[in-house]
mmCIF file of C-alpha atoms in Angstrom:
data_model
loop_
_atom_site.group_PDB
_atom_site.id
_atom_site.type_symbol
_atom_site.label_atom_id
_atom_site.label_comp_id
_atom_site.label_asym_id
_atom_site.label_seq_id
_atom_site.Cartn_x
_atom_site.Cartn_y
_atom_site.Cartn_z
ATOM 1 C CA UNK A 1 10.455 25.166 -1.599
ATOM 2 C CA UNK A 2 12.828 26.172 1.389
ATOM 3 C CA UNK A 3 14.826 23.933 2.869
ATOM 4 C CA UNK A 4 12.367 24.372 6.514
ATOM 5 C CA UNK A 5 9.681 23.477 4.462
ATOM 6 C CA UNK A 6 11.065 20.583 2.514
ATOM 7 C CA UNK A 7 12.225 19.201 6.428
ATOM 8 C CA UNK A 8 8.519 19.666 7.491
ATOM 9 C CA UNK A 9 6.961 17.871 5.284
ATOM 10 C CA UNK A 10 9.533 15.269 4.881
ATOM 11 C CA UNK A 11 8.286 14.620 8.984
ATOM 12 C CA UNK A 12 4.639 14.620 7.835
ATOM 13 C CA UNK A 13 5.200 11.788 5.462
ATOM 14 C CA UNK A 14 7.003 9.822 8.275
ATOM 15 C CA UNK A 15 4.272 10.357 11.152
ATOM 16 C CA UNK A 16 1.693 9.431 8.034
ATOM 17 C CA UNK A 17 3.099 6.504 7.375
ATOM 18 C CA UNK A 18 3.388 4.881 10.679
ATOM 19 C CA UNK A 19 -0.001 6.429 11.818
ATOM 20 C CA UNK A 20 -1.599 4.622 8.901
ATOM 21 C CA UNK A 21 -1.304 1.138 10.211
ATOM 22 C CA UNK A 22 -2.780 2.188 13.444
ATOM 23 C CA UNK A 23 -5.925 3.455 12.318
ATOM 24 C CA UNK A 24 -6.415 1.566 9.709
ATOM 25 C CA UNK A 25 -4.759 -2.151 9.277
ATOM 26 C CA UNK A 26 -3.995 -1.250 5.550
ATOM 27 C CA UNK A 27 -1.416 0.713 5.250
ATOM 28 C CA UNK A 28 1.857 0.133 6.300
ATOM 29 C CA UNK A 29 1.109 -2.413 5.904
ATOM 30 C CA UNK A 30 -1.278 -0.077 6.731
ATOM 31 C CA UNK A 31 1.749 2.091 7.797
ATOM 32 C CA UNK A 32 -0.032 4.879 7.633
ATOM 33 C CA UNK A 33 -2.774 4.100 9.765
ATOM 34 C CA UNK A 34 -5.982 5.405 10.799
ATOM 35 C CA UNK A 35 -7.575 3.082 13.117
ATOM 36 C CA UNK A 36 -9.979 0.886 11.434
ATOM 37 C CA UNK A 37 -9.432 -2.295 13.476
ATOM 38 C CA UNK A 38 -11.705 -4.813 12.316
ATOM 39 C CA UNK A 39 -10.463 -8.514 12.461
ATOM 40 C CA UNK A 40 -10.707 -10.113 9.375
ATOM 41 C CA UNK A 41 -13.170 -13.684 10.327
ATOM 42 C CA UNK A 42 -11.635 -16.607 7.974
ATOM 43 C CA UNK A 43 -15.058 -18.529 8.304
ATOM 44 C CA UNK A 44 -16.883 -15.806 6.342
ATOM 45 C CA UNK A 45 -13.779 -14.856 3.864
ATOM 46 C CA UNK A 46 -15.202 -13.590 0.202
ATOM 47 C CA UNK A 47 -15.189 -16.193 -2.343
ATOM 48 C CA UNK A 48 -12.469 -16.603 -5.290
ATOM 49 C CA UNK A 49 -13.035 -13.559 -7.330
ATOM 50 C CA UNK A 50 -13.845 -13.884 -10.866
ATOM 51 C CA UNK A 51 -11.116 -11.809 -12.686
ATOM 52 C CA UNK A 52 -11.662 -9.927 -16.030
ATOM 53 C CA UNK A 53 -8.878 -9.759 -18.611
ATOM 54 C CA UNK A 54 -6.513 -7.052 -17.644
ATOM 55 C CA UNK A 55 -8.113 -5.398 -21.187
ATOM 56 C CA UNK A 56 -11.631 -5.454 -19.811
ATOM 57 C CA UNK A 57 -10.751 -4.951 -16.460
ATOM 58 C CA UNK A 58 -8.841 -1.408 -17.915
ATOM 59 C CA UNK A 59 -11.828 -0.693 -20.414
ATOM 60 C CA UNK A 60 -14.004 -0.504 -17.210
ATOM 61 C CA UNK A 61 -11.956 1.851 -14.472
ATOM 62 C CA UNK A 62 -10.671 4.188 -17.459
ATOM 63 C CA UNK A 63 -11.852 7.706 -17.139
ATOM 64 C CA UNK A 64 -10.004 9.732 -19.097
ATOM 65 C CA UNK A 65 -7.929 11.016 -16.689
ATOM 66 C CA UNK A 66 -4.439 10.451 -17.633
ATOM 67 C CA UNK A 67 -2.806 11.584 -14.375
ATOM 68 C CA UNK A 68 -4.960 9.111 -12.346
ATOM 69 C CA UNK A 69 -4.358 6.132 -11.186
ATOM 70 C CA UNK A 70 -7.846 4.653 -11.510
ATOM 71 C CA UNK A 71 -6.699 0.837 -11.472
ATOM 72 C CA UNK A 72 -4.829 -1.935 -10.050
ATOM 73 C CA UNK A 73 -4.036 -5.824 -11.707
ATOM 74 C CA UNK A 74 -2.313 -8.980 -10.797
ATOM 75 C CA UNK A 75 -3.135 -11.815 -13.119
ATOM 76 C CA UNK A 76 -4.917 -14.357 -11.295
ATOM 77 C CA UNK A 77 -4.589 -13.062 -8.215
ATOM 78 C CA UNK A 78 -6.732 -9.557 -8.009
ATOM 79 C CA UNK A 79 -8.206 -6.571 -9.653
ATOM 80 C CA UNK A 80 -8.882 -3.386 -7.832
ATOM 81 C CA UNK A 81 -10.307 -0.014 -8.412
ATOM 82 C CA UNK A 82 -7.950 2.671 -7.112
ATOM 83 C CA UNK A 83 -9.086 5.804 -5.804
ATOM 84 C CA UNK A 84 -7.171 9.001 -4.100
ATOM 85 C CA UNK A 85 -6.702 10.118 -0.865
ATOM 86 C CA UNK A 86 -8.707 12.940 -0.074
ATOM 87 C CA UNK A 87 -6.942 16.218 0.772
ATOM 88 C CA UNK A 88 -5.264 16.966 3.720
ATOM 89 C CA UNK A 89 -6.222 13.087 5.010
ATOM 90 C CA UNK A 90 -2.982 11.014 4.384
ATOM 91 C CA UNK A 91 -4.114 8.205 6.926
ATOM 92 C CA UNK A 92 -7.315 7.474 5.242
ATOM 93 C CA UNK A 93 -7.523 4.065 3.688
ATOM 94 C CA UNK A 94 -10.320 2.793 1.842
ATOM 95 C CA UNK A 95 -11.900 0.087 4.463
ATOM 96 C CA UNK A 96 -14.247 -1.248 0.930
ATOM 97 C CA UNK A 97 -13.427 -4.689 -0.551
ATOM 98 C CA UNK A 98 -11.967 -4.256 -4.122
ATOM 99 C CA UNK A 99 -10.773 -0.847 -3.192
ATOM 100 C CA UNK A 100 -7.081 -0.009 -3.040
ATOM 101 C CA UNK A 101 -5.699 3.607 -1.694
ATOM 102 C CA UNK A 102 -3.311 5.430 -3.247
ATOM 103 C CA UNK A 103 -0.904 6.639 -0.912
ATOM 104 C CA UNK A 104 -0.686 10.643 -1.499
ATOM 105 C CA UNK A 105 2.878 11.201 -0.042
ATOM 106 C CA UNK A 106 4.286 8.586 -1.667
ATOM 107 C CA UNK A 107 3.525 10.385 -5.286
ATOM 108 C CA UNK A 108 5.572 13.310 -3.936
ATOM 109 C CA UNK A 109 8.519 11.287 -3.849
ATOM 110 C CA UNK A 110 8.159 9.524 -7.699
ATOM 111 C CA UNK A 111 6.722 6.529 -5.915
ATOM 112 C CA UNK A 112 3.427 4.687 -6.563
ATOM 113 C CA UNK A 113 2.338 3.579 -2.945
ATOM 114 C CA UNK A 114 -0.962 1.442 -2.979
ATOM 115 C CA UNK A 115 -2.865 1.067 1.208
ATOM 116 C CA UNK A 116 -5.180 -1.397 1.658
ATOM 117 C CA UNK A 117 -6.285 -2.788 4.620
ATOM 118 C CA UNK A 118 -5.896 -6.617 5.510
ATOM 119 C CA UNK A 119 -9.627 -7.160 6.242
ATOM 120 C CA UNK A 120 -10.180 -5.845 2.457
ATOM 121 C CA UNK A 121 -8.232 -5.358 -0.371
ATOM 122 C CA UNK A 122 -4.986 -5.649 1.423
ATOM 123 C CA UNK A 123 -5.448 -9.851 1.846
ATOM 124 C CA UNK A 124 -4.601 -10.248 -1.688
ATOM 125 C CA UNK A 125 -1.476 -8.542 -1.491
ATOM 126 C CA UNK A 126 -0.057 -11.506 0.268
ATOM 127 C CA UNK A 127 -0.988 -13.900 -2.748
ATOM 128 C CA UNK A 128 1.932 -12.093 -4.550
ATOM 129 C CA UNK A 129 5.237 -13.680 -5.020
ATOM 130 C CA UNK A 130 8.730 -12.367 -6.355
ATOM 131 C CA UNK A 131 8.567 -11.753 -9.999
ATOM 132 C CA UNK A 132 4.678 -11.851 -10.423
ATOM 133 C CA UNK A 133 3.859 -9.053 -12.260
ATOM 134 C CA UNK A 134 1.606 -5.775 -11.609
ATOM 135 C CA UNK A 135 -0.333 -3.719 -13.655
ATOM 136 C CA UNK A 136 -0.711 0.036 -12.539
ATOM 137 C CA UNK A 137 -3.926 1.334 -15.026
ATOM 138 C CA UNK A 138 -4.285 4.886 -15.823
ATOM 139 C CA UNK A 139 -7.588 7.255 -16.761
ATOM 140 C CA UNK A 140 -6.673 7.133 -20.118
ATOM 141 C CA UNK A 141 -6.440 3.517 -20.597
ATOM 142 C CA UNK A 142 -3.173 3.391 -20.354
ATOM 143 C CA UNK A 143 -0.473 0.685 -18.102
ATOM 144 C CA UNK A 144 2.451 0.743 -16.719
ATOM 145 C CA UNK A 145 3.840 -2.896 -16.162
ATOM 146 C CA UNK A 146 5.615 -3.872 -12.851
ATOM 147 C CA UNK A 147 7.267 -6.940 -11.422
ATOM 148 C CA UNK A 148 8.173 -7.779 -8.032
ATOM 149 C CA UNK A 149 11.043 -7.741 -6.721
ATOM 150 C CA UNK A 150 11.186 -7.338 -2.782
ATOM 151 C CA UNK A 151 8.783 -8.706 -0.238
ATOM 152 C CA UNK A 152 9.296 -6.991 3.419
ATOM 153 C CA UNK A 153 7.812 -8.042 6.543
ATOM 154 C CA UNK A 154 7.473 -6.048 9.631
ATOM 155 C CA UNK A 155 6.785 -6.231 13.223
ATOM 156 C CA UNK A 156 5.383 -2.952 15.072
ATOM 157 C CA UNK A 157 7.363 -2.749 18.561
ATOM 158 C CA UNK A 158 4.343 -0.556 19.360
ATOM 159 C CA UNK A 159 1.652 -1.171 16.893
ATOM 160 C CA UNK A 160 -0.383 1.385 18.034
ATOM 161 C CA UNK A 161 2.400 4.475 18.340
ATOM 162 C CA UNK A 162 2.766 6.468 15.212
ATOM 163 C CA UNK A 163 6.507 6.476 16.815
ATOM 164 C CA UNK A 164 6.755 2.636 16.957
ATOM 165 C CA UNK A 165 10.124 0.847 15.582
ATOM 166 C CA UNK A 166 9.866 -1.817 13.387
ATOM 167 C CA UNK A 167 11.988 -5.314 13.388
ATOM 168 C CA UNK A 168 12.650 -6.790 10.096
ATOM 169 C CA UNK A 169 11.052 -10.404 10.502
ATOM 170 C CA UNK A 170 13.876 -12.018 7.738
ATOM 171 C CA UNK A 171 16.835 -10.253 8.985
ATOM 172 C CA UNK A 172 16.049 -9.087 12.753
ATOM 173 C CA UNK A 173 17.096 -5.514 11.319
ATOM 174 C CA UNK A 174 15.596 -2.700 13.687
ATOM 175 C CA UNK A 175 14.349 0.663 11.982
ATOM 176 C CA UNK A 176 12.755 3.703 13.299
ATOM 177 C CA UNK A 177 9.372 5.189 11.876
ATOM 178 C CA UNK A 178 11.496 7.932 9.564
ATOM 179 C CA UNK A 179 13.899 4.921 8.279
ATOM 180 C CA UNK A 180 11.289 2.619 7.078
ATOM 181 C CA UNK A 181 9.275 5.700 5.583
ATOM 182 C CA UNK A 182 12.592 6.152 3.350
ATOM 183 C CA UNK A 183 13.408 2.464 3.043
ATOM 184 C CA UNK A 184 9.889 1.920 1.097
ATOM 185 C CA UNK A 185 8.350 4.923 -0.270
ATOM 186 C CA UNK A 186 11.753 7.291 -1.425
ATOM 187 C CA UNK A 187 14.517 6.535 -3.977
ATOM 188 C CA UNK A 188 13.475 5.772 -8.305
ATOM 189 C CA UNK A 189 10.542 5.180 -9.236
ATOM 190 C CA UNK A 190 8.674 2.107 -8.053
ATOM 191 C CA UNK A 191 5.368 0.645 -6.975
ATOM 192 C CA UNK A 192 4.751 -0.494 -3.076
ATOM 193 C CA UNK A 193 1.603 -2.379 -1.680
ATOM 194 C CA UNK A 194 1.402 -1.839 1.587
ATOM 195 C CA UNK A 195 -0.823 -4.205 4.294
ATOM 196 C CA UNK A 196 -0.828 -4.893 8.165
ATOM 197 C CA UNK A 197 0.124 -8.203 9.653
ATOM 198 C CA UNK A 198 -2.399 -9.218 11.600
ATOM 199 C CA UNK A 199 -1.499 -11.733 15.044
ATOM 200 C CA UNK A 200 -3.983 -13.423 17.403
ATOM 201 C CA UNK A 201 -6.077 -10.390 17.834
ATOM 202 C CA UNK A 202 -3.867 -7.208 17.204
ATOM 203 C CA UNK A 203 -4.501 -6.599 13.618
ATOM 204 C CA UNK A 204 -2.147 -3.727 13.350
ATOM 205 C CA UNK A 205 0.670 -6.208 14.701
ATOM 206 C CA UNK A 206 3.276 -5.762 11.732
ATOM 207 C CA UNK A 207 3.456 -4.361 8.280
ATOM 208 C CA UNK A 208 4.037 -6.186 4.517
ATOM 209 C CA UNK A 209 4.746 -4.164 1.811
ATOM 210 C CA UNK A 210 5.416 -5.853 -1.414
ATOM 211 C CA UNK A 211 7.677 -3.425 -3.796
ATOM 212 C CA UNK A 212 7.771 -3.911 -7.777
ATOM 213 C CA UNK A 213 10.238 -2.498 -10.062
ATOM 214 C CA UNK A 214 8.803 -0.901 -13.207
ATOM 215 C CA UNK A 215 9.327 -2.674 -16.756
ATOM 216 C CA UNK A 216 10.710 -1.047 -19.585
ATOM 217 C CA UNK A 217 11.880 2.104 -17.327
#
């Protein structure tokens, strides 16, 4: 791949990634985001989900497809079919409850990205806590084992530009669209859930990603 080419679609992933949230609350934190704004009503949340063991949960999403993520478990906290984003659509997310996205771009850089949007999926991602682990099932049946490590919150200057900076809400740092593309989705080999923030009404208001390091790397 030429080094224009490499550049070009090194900007795709970044206008992805911020677009995401935007259009659809998931993904960066619904980063990525298509615009699927629906406000998530507390009075009519889902009830507690009744989890299977993480060895029925993979007997029932394997395939056989051993380069396919096909599943996604936290003990306790959630289970989730994963499915692919179709081609040539990184912004879509998945807006179906017990769905999680996996974020195409991100696999070109050795990273597992996971979208979901807050309304769905995504609202268990912010039941995890540092060193909770996360179990990344395969077609084949097999799993690679994660644990946390980093929890990041965001606030979109301009939550509906797929240009908008982005204030860390720990440290007040301030990072451009490309920066926090790099910052969460580039480096070794990891796994990142990505969510929006919802506030008052703007449901694309800030991002969470959740990163895990892999075990026995």
């Amino acid at each position: 791949m030429g080094l224009f080419s490499s550049f070009k679609h090194f900007l795709i992933s970044i206008v992805t990634v911020v677009t995401l949230c935007i259009s659809t609350p998931v993904l960066a934190f619904q980063t990525i985001i298509p615009v699927t704004g629906t406000i998530y009503n507390e009075s009519v949340k889902p009830g507690a989900v009744n989890l299977l063991s993480l060895e029925d949960f993979t007997e029932a999403v394997k395939d056989g497809d051993a380069q396919a993520v096909k599943g996604l478990y936290a003990e306790e906290i959630f289970m989730m079919r994963v499915i692919q984003q179709p081609s040539g659509k990184p912004g879509f997310v998945s807006p179906i409850d017990g769905i999680a996205t996996q974020f195409g771009m991100a696999a070109n850089n050795n990273v597992t990205g996971m979208l979901a949007h807050n309304f769905a999926s995504g609202r268990f991602f912010f039941d995890l806590s540092m060193d909770d682990r996360v179990s990344v099932v395969y077609g084949d049946g097999s799993i690679k084992e994660y644990k946390v490590t980093a929890i990041y919150k965001f606030q979109a200057l301009s939550p509906k530009s797929s240009a908008s900076d982005f204030v860390n809400l720990d440290t007040g740092e301030k990072l451009s669209a490309a920066g926090l593309f790099t910052r969460m989705y580039t480096g070794s080999h990891h796994l990142t859930l990505q969510t929006c923030i919802q506030e008052g009404t703007e449901d694309s208001w800030g991002r969470l990603f959740v990163i895990a390091e892999p075990l026995n790397a």
